[in-house]
């Protein structure tokens, strides 16, 4: 199986294409520097918000004391008492929990869509051009178990601060805080069912990931053409099954992990919107990693034609995300129903409004203009700039989806918001690089490897 002749009669040596990535000391040092910077900024940010929380508590205490005096003078002054209760409810750990949730949802989505969905799509579509980057994409999936554990831990620690619907008094008809709308969603929004869905989704996603890993690596060591074809057929069937399951589970996960934060609000397009943001970020992350590997001397047969295809994906799905974003906004805007518009009112009429414009620039205007030309999609420098911008832009997208609902007026962007993403990037990069170093970078027995090598557009 090592060599055969292609359609033009030229010898095609698969073994000659096999490369082994070395996780060098230099690469480890860079990752540890990123981790160190992230931890430093996170610690500074924690001290900063603890200090701010102390001042906030003093202000709330003074406000509450004033309200008590007002209540003595006017026993009916319930509005002031409500204001004091509102201010005293915030604690600095809430901001830490919210930021952990933003990052674990964001990076778990990248791992899922890059490490499993991207690979599955290539098998189902019988795509040849992408064979050279499949191993890069697969390595992203190894973050999924880490993401699942972090997500479960973060929810168990901060469910009441992150998800308003987890409070029991909302469902008690005798409570003054009873909420008929949230109570009507109790069959779906309850902690046991929520946790069950979370565990089920991660378990099935990880199971598909490991099964696909098993068969792709078994195909590498297969010695007969029949065995190679058998493994390929299994991978196609697994991929088709995964895509069907993901179609359902990714939408429900978006409702659970993001949309239910704003419990009264709902959007029938939100599953697609969340998926689009994850997907284009995953494509940008794959493209950025491929470019970095090429610059380090690996993936020699991956040429500017393959880069062009990856660049087209990032370009196209940036526009797709914008289409979903605008469609969701437009439907809510012209219907002008209060329970729908509140989501955008809370983001456009507060200090969060600036993030909307950052998101639209980084996720649409910049990649649309920057990657429009053919040459831009074939150059390392332009691809790196565009992909980094898209990844940052979509992190802000998840930040503005989650933070206003969890922190309200207490949300901000400081050292903590800057540091935690660096920590996650460092952990993510270390997992991906270590996994890339364990197996060959090229799926040498993939039936379409020859097509990939000869790919030209």
PDB file of N, CA, C and O in Angstrom, residues 378-410:
ATOM      1  N   UNK A 378      -5.043  32.941   0.293  1.00  0.00           N
ATOM      2  CA  UNK A 378      -3.938  32.029  -0.027  1.00  0.00           C
ATOM      3  C   UNK A 378      -2.641  32.429   0.658  1.00  0.00           C
ATOM      4  O   UNK A 378      -1.605  31.800   0.427  1.00  0.00           O
ATOM      5  N   UNK A 379      -2.686  33.458   1.493  1.00  0.00           N
ATOM      6  CA  UNK A 379      -1.481  33.966   2.153  1.00  0.00           C
ATOM      7  C   UNK A 379      -1.525  33.714   3.652  1.00  0.00           C
ATOM      8  O   UNK A 379      -2.553  33.921   4.295  1.00  0.00           O
ATOM      9  N   UNK A 380      -0.403  33.291   4.189  1.00  0.00           N
ATOM     10  CA  UNK A 380      -0.328  33.010   5.623  1.00  0.00           C
ATOM     11  C   UNK A 380      -0.685  34.229   6.463  1.00  0.00           C
ATOM     12  O   UNK A 380      -1.472  34.143   7.419  1.00  0.00           O
ATOM     13  N   UNK A 381      -0.114  35.351   6.138  1.00  0.00           N
ATOM     14  CA  UNK A 381      -0.283  36.547   6.980  1.00  0.00           C
ATOM     15  C   UNK A 381      -1.734  36.994   7.035  1.00  0.00           C
ATOM     16  O   UNK A 381      -2.278  37.252   8.114  1.00  0.00           O
ATOM     17  N   UNK A 382      -2.363  37.082   5.876  1.00  0.00           N
ATOM     18  CA  UNK A 382      -3.755  37.558   5.861  1.00  0.00           C
ATOM     19  C   UNK A 382      -4.683  36.556   6.543  1.00  0.00           C
ATOM     20  O   UNK A 382      -5.615  36.945   7.252  1.00  0.00           O
ATOM     21  N   UNK A 383      -4.431  35.265   6.359  1.00  0.00           N
ATOM     22  CA  UNK A 383      -5.261  34.258   7.011  1.00  0.00           C
ATOM     23  C   UNK A 383      -5.105  34.323   8.527  1.00  0.00           C
ATOM     24  O   UNK A 383      -6.088  34.205   9.272  1.00  0.00           O
ATOM     25  N   UNK A 384      -3.888  34.497   8.994  1.00  0.00           N
ATOM     26  CA  UNK A 384      -3.667  34.576  10.446  1.00  0.00           C
ATOM     27  C   UNK A 384      -4.382  35.781  11.044  1.00  0.00           C
ATOM     28  O   UNK A 384      -5.052  35.669  12.081  1.00  0.00           O
ATOM     29  N   UNK A 385      -4.251  36.920  10.396  1.00  0.00           N
ATOM     30  CA  UNK A 385      -4.909  38.133  10.908  1.00  0.00           C
ATOM     31  C   UNK A 385      -6.423  37.957  10.927  1.00  0.00           C
ATOM     32  O   UNK A 385      -7.094  38.260  11.919  1.00  0.00           O
ATOM     33  N   UNK A 386      -6.966  37.453   9.817  1.00  0.00           N
ATOM     34  CA  UNK A 386      -8.418  37.290   9.720  1.00  0.00           C
ATOM     35  C   UNK A 386      -8.931  36.287  10.742  1.00  0.00           C
ATOM     36  O   UNK A 386      -9.956  36.520  11.399  1.00  0.00           O
ATOM     37  N   UNK A 387      -8.238  35.163  10.891  1.00  0.00           N
ATOM     38  CA  UNK A 387      -8.698  34.116  11.810  1.00  0.00           C
ATOM     39  C   UNK A 387      -8.625  34.572  13.264  1.00  0.00           C
ATOM     40  O   UNK A 387      -9.532  34.277  14.057  1.00  0.00           O
ATOM     41  N   UNK A 388      -7.572  35.271  13.624  1.00  0.00           N
ATOM     42  CA  UNK A 388      -7.463  35.793  14.995  1.00  0.00           C
ATOM     43  C   UNK A 388      -8.589  36.785  15.264  1.00  0.00           C
ATOM     44  O   UNK A 388      -9.212  36.773  16.330  1.00  0.00           O
ATOM     45  N   UNK A 389      -8.875  37.643  14.281  1.00  0.00           N
ATOM     46  CA  UNK A 389      -9.961  38.621  14.438  1.00  0.00           C
ATOM     47  C   UNK A 389     -11.306  37.917  14.621  1.00  0.00           C
ATOM     48  O   UNK A 389     -12.114  38.300  15.480  1.00  0.00           O
ATOM     49  N   UNK A 390     -11.552  36.876  13.828  1.00  0.00           N
ATOM     50  CA  UNK A 390     -12.824  36.144  13.910  1.00  0.00           C
ATOM     51  C   UNK A 390     -12.955  35.446  15.259  1.00  0.00           C
ATOM     52  O   UNK A 390     -14.026  35.472  15.888  1.00  0.00           O
ATOM     53  N   UNK A 391     -11.896  34.830  15.741  1.00  0.00           N
ATOM     54  CA  UNK A 391     -11.935  34.136  17.028  1.00  0.00           C
ATOM     55  C   UNK A 391     -12.213  35.130  18.156  1.00  0.00           C
ATOM     56  O   UNK A 391     -13.059  34.885  19.023  1.00  0.00           O
ATOM     57  N   UNK A 392     -11.524  36.265  18.142  1.00  0.00           N
ATOM     58  CA  UNK A 392     -11.765  37.294  19.161  1.00  0.00           C
ATOM     59  C   UNK A 392     -13.194  37.822  19.059  1.00  0.00           C
ATOM     60  O   UNK A 392     -13.893  37.985  20.058  1.00  0.00           O
ATOM     61  N   UNK A 393     -13.631  38.072  17.831  1.00  0.00           N
ATOM     62  CA  UNK A 393     -14.977  38.612  17.622  1.00  0.00           C
ATOM     63  C   UNK A 393     -16.062  37.695  18.135  1.00  0.00           C
ATOM     64  O   UNK A 393     -17.036  38.145  18.757  1.00  0.00           O
ATOM     65  N   UNK A 394     -15.896  36.397  17.927  1.00  0.00           N
ATOM     66  CA  UNK A 394     -16.934  35.475  18.375  1.00  0.00           C
ATOM     67  C   UNK A 394     -16.832  35.181  19.872  1.00  0.00           C
ATOM     68  O   UNK A 394     -17.847  34.813  20.491  1.00  0.00           O
ATOM     69  N   UNK A 395     -15.657  35.359  20.464  1.00  0.00           N
ATOM     70  CA  UNK A 395     -15.598  35.315  21.926  1.00  0.00           C
ATOM     71  C   UNK A 395     -16.445  36.455  22.500  1.00  0.00           C
ATOM     72  O   UNK A 395     -17.223  36.248  23.444  1.00  0.00           O
ATOM     73  N   UNK A 396     -16.323  37.629  21.901  1.00  0.00           N
ATOM     74  CA  UNK A 396     -17.160  38.755  22.345  1.00  0.00           C
ATOM     75  C   UNK A 396     -18.641  38.475  22.084  1.00  0.00           C
ATOM     76  O   UNK A 396     -19.505  38.933  22.842  1.00  0.00           O
ATOM     77  N   UNK A 397     -18.927  37.719  21.039  1.00  0.00           N
ATOM     78  CA  UNK A 397     -20.313  37.362  20.765  1.00  0.00           C
ATOM     79  C   UNK A 397     -20.886  36.547  21.923  1.00  0.00           C
ATOM     80  O   UNK A 397     -21.991  36.823  22.409  1.00  0.00           O
ATOM     81  N   UNK A 398     -20.140  35.549  22.383  1.00  0.00           N
ATOM     82  CA  UNK A 398     -20.601  34.756  23.523  1.00  0.00           C
ATOM     83  C   UNK A 398     -20.595  35.579  24.808  1.00  0.00           C
ATOM     84  O   UNK A 398     -21.461  35.387  25.671  1.00  0.00           O
ATOM     85  N   UNK A 399     -19.659  36.495  24.921  1.00  0.00           N
ATOM     86  CA  UNK A 399     -19.629  37.371  26.090  1.00  0.00           C
ATOM     87  C   UNK A 399     -20.909  38.200  26.176  1.00  0.00           C
ATOM     88  O   UNK A 399     -21.524  38.301  27.239  1.00  0.00           O
ATOM     89  N   UNK A 400     -21.343  38.770  25.060  1.00  0.00           N
ATOM     90  CA  UNK A 400     -22.552  39.605  25.095  1.00  0.00           C
ATOM     91  C   UNK A 400     -23.831  38.765  25.120  1.00  0.00           C
ATOM     92  O   UNK A 400     -24.891  39.254  25.490  1.00  0.00           O
ATOM     93  N   UNK A 401     -23.754  37.499  24.752  1.00  0.00           N
ATOM     94  CA  UNK A 401     -24.919  36.632  24.899  1.00  0.00           C
ATOM     95  C   UNK A 401     -25.139  36.239  26.363  1.00  0.00           C
ATOM     96  O   UNK A 401     -26.271  36.086  26.805  1.00  0.00           O
ATOM     97  N   UNK A 402     -24.051  36.078  27.103  1.00  0.00           N
ATOM     98  CA  UNK A 402     -24.121  35.518  28.457  1.00  0.00           C
ATOM     99  C   UNK A 402     -24.041  36.571  29.552  1.00  0.00           C
ATOM    100  O   UNK A 402     -24.822  36.554  30.512  1.00  0.00           O
ATOM    101  N   UNK A 403     -23.130  37.537  29.430  1.00  0.00           N
ATOM    102  CA  UNK A 403     -22.845  38.456  30.535  1.00  0.00           C
ATOM    103  C   UNK A 403     -24.008  39.363  30.918  1.00  0.00           C
ATOM    104  O   UNK A 403     -24.307  39.498  32.114  1.00  0.00           O
ATOM    105  N   UNK A 404     -24.700  40.024  29.996  1.00  0.00           N
ATOM    106  CA  UNK A 404     -25.803  40.905  30.426  1.00  0.00           C
ATOM    107  C   UNK A 404     -26.877  40.182  31.221  1.00  0.00           C
ATOM    108  O   UNK A 404     -27.449  40.748  32.161  1.00  0.00           O
ATOM    109  N   UNK A 405     -27.150  38.939  30.888  1.00  0.00           N
ATOM    110  CA  UNK A 405     -28.176  38.192  31.598  1.00  0.00           C
ATOM    111  C   UNK A 405     -27.748  37.726  32.977  1.00  0.00           C
ATOM    112  O   UNK A 405     -28.585  37.526  33.859  1.00  0.00           O
ATOM    113  N   UNK A 406     -26.440  37.524  33.168  1.00  0.00           N
ATOM    114  CA  UNK A 406     -25.947  37.030  34.450  1.00  0.00           C
ATOM    115  C   UNK A 406     -25.527  38.152  35.390  1.00  0.00           C
ATOM    116  O   UNK A 406     -25.772  38.101  36.595  1.00  0.00           O
ATOM    117  N   UNK A 407     -24.885  39.173  34.842  1.00  0.00           N
ATOM    118  CA  UNK A 407     -24.323  40.246  35.688  1.00  0.00           C
ATOM    119  C   UNK A 407     -25.117  41.542  35.643  1.00  0.00           C
ATOM    120  O   UNK A 407     -24.882  42.436  36.459  1.00  0.00           O
ATOM    121  N   UNK A 408     -26.031  41.669  34.675  1.00  0.00           N
ATOM    122  CA  UNK A 408     -26.820  42.898  34.547  1.00  0.00           C
ATOM    123  C   UNK A 408     -25.897  44.122  34.471  1.00  0.00           C
ATOM    124  O   UNK A 408     -24.947  44.131  33.711  1.00  0.00           O
ATOM    125  N   UNK A 409     -26.164  45.138  35.317  1.00  0.00           N
ATOM    126  CA  UNK A 409     -25.364  46.366  35.274  1.00  0.00           C
ATOM    127  C   UNK A 409     -23.965  46.184  35.860  1.00  0.00           C
ATOM    128  O   UNK A 409     -23.108  47.061  35.737  1.00  0.00           O
ATOM    129  N   UNK A 410     -23.687  45.025  36.477  1.00  0.00           N
ATOM    130  CA  UNK A 410     -22.384  44.790  37.103  1.00  0.00           C
ATOM    131  C   UNK A 410     -21.350  44.238  36.133  1.00  0.00           C
ATOM    132  O   UNK A 410     -20.195  44.042  36.498  1.00  0.00           O
TER     133      UNK A 410
END
